[in-house]
Structures are given as C-alpha cells and as structure tokens.
PDB file of C-alpha atoms in Angstrom:
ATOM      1  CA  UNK A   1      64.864  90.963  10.329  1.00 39.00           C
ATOM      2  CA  UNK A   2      64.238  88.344   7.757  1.00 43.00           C
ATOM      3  CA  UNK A   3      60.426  87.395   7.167  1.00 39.00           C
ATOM      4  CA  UNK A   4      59.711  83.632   6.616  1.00 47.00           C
ATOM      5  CA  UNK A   5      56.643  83.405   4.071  1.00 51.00           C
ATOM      6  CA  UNK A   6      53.866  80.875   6.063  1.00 53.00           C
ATOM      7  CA  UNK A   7      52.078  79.932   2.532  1.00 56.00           C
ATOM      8  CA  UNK A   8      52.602  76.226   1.372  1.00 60.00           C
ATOM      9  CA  UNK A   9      55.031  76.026  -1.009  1.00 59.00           C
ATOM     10  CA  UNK A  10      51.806  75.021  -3.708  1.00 55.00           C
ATOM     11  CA  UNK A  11      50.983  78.752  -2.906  1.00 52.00           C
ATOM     12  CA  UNK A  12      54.444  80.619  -3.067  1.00 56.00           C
ATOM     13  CA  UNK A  13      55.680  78.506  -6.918  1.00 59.00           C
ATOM     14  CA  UNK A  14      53.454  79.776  -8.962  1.00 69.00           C
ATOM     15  CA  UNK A  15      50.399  81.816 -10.099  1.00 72.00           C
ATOM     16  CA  UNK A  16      47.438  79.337  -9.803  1.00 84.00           C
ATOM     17  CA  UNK A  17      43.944  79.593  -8.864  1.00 88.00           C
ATOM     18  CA  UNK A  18      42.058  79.414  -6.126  1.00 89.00           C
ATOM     19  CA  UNK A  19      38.792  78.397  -5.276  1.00 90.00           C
ATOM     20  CA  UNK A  20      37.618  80.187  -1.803  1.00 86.00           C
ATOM     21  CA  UNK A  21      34.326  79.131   0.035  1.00 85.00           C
ATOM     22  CA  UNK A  22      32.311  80.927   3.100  1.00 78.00           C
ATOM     23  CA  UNK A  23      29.391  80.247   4.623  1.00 66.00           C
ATOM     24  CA  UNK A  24      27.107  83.158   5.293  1.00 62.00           C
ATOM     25  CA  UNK A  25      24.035  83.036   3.976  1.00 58.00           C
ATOM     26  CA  UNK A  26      21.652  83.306   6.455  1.00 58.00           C
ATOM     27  CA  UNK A  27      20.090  87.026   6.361  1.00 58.00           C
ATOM     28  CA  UNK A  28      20.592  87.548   9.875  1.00 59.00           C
ATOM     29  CA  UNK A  29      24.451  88.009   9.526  1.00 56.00           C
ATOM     30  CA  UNK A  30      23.987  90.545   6.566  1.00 55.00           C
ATOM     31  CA  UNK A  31      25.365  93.483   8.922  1.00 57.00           C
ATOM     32  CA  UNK A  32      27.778  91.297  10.968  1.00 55.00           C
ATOM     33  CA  UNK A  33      31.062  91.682   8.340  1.00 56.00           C
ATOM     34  CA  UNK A  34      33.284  89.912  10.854  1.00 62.00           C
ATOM     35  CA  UNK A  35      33.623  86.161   9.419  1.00 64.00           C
ATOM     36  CA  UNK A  36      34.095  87.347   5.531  1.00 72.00           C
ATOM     37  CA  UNK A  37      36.303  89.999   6.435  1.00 77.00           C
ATOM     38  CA  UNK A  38      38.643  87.325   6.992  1.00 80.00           C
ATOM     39  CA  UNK A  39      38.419  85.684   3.624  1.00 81.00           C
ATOM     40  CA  UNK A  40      37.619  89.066   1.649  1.00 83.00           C
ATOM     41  CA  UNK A  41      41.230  89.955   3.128  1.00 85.00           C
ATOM     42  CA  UNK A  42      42.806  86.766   2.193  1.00 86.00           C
ATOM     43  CA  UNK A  43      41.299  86.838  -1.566  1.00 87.00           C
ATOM     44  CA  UNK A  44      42.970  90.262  -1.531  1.00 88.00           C
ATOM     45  CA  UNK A  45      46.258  89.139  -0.329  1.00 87.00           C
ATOM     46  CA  UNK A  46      46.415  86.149  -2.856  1.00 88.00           C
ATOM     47  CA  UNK A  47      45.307  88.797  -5.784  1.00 89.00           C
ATOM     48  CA  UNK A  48      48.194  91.066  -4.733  1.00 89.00           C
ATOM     49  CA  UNK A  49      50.460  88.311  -5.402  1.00 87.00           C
ATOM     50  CA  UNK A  50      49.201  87.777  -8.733  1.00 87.00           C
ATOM     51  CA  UNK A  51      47.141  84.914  -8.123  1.00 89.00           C
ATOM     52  CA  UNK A  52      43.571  84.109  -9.977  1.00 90.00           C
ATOM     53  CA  UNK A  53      40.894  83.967  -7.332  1.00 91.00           C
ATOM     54  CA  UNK A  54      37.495  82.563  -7.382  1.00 91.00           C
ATOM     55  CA  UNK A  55      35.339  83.751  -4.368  1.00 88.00           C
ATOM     56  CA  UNK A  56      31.692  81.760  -3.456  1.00 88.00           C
ATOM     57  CA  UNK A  57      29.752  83.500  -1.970  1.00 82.00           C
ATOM     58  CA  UNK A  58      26.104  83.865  -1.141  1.00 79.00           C
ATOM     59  CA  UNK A  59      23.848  86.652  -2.654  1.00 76.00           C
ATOM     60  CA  UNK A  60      23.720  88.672   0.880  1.00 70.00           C
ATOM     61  CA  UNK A  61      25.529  91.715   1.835  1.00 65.00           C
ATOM     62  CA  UNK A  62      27.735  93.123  -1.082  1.00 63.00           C
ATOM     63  CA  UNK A  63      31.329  90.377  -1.720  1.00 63.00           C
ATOM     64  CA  UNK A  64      31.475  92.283  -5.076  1.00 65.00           C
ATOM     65  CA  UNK A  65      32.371  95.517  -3.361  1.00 69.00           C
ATOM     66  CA  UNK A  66      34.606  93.584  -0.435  1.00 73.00           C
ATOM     67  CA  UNK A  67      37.275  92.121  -2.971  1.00 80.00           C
ATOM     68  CA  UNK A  68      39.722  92.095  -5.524  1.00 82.00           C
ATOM     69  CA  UNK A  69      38.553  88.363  -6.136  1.00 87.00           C
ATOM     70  CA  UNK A  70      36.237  87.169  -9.075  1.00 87.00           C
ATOM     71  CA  UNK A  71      33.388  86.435  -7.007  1.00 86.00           C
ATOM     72  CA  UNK A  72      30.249  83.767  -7.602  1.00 88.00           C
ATOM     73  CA  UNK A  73      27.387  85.010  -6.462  1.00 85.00           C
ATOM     74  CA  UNK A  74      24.836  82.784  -5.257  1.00 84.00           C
ATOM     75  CA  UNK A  75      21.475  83.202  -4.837  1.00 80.00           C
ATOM     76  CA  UNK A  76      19.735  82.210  -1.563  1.00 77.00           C
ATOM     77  CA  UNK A  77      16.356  82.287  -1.548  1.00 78.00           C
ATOM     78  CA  UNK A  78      14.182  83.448   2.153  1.00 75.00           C
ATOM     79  CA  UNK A  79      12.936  80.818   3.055  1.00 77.00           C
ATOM     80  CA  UNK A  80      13.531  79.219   6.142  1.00 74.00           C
ATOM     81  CA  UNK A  81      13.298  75.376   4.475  1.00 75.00           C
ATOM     82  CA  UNK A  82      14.820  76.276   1.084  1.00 81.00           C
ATOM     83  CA  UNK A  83      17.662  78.607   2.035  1.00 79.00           C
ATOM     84  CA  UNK A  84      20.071  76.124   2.833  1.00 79.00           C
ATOM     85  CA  UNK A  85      19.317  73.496   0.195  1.00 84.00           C
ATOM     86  CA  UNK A  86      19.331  75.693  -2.808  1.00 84.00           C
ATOM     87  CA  UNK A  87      22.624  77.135  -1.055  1.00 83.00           C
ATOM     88  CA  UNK A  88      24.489  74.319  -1.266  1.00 86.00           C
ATOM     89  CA  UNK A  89      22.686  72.946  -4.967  1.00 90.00           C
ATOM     90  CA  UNK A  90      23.651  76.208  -6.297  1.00 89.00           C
ATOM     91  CA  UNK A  91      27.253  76.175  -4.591  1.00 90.00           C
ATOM     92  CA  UNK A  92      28.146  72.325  -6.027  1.00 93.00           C
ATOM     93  CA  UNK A  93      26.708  73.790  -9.512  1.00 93.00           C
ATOM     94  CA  UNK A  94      28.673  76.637  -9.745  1.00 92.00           C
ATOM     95  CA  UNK A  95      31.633  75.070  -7.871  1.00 92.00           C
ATOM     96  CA  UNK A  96      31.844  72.417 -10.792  1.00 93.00           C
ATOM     97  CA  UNK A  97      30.745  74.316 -13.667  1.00 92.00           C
ATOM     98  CA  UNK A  98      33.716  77.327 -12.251  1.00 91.00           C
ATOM     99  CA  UNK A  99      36.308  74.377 -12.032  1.00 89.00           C
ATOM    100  CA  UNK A 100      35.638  73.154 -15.478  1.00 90.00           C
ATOM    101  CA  UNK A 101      36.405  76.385 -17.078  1.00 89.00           C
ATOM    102  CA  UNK A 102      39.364  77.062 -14.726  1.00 86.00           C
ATOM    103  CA  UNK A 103      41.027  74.293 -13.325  1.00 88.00           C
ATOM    104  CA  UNK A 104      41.713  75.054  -9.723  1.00 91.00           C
ATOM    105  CA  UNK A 105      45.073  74.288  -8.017  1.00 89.00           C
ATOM    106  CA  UNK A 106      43.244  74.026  -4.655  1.00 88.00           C
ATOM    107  CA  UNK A 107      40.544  74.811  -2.831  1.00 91.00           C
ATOM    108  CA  UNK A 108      40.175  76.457   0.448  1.00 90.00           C
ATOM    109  CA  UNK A 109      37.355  76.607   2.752  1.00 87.00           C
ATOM    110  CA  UNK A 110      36.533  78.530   6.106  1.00 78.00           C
ATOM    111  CA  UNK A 111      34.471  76.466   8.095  1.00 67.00           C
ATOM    112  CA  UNK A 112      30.551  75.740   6.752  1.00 73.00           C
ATOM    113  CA  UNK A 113      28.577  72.838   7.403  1.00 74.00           C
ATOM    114  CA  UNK A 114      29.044  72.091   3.691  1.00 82.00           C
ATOM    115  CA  UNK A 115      30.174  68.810   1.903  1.00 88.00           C
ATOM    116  CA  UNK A 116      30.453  70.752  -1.216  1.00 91.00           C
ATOM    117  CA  UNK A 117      34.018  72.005  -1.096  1.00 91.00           C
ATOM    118  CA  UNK A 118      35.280  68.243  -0.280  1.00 91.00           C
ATOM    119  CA  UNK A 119      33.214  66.756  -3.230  1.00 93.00           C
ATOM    120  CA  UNK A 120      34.780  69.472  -5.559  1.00 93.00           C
ATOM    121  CA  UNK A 121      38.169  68.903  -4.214  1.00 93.00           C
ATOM    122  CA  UNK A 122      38.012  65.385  -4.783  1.00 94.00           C
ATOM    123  CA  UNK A 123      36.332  65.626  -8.412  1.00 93.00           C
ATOM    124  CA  UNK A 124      38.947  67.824  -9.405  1.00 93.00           C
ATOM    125  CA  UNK A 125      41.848  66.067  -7.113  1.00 93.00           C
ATOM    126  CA  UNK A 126      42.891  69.128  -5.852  1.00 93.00           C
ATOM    127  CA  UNK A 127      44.304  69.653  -1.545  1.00 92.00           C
ATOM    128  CA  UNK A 128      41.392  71.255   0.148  1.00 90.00           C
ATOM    129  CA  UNK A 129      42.585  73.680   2.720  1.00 88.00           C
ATOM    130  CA  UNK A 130      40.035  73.801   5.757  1.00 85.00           C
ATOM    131  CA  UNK A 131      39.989  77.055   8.062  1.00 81.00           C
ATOM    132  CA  UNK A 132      38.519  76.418  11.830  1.00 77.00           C
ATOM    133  CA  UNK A 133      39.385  79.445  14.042  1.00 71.00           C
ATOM    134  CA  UNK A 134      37.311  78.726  16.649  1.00 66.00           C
ATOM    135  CA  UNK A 135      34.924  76.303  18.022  1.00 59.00           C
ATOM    136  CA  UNK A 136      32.559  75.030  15.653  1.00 54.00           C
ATOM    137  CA  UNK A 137      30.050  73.316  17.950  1.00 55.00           C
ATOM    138  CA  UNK A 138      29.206  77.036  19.774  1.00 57.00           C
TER     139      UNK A 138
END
C-alpha cells in the first residue's frame, strides 16, 4: 500500500516554522478540550517531523502541558468587555514581535473571528493556511 503525504509541498521540503493560531479564550470552554485537541495534535505531528512550531494560545486551560510546540501564552483578562480586545492586542503583539525573532514560513489558523493571523501573514508575506471544519455561523 503506498501512502501519499497530503502536506503542501512548502510543508514536506524542508524544516521551517510555523506559526499556529486558535481561538479559545473564553472561560466557558476551559473543560471542553475538543477544538484544541485538533491543533495540539497537529503541532505534535509537525514537531515529529522536525519542524519548529510556534503555538498562540490564550492563558486558559493548560497548551503548555497539551504539546510538543513552543507555545505563546496569552493572557486574557475576565472581563466580559476586555476579554476579547486585549485577546487579540496581545495576539498581534506577540504574533509580530514572535515573527521578528523567527521568521515564519507560514502561518496557519483554525477558524477565530480574528484579523490578526491575516495582518501577520501579510506583514511577513507568508501563505496563511485557514482551517473551517464546520459551520462557522452556528
């Protein structure tokens, strides 16, 4: 049985690094592990093949503990009007400061209701690789 590899060939040439984003902030999914799972596992699967990995994540739960990935913590403060605007001030901040210091081949995104990854993407002129696995206006 041969195995055909389903990674762009950007992703198969050499080691590079990746810049992952998720968007799970809100303190009411802290339990729910379902949605990062997904990218935890495919921060894993990128390490394994000896890529660098850069992981943004919020400051909820415990991404540290969930991957193999170098992972950004953000903080995300509790408060209903803040939470999502110092999210995404933090993420672009981090995000740029990260890509300064390493230079990111691309950047790949599971679906958020963020601008930030696109912005970075473009500063950087990097592909930005969007995830949508289901319907996003449920």
């Amino acid at each position: 049985m041969t195995h055909r590899c389903l990674l762009p060939p950007c992703w198969r040439d050499k080691i590079m690094t990746t810049f992952l984003f998720y968007y799970w902030h809100d303190r009411r999914f802290a339990r729910q592990v379902g949605g990062p799972m997904k990218v935890f596992e495919l921060a894993n699967s990128l390490v394994r093949l000896g890529h660098r990995v850069v992981l943004f994540a919020p400051r909820v739960g415990f991404p540290c503990q969930q991957t193999s990935a170098t992972v950004i913590e953000l903080p995300v403060p509790d408060l209903w009007g803040l939470r999502q605007l110092v999210f995404q001030f933090m993420l672009f901040w981090s995000a740029w400061y990260q890509g300064m210091r390493d230079r990111p081949r691309l950047i790949y995104v599971r679906i958020m209701p963020s601008v930030v990854p696109l912005v970075i993407a473009k500063l950087f002129s990097r592909p930005l690789y969007l995830e949508v696995n289901d319907d996003p206006f449920l």
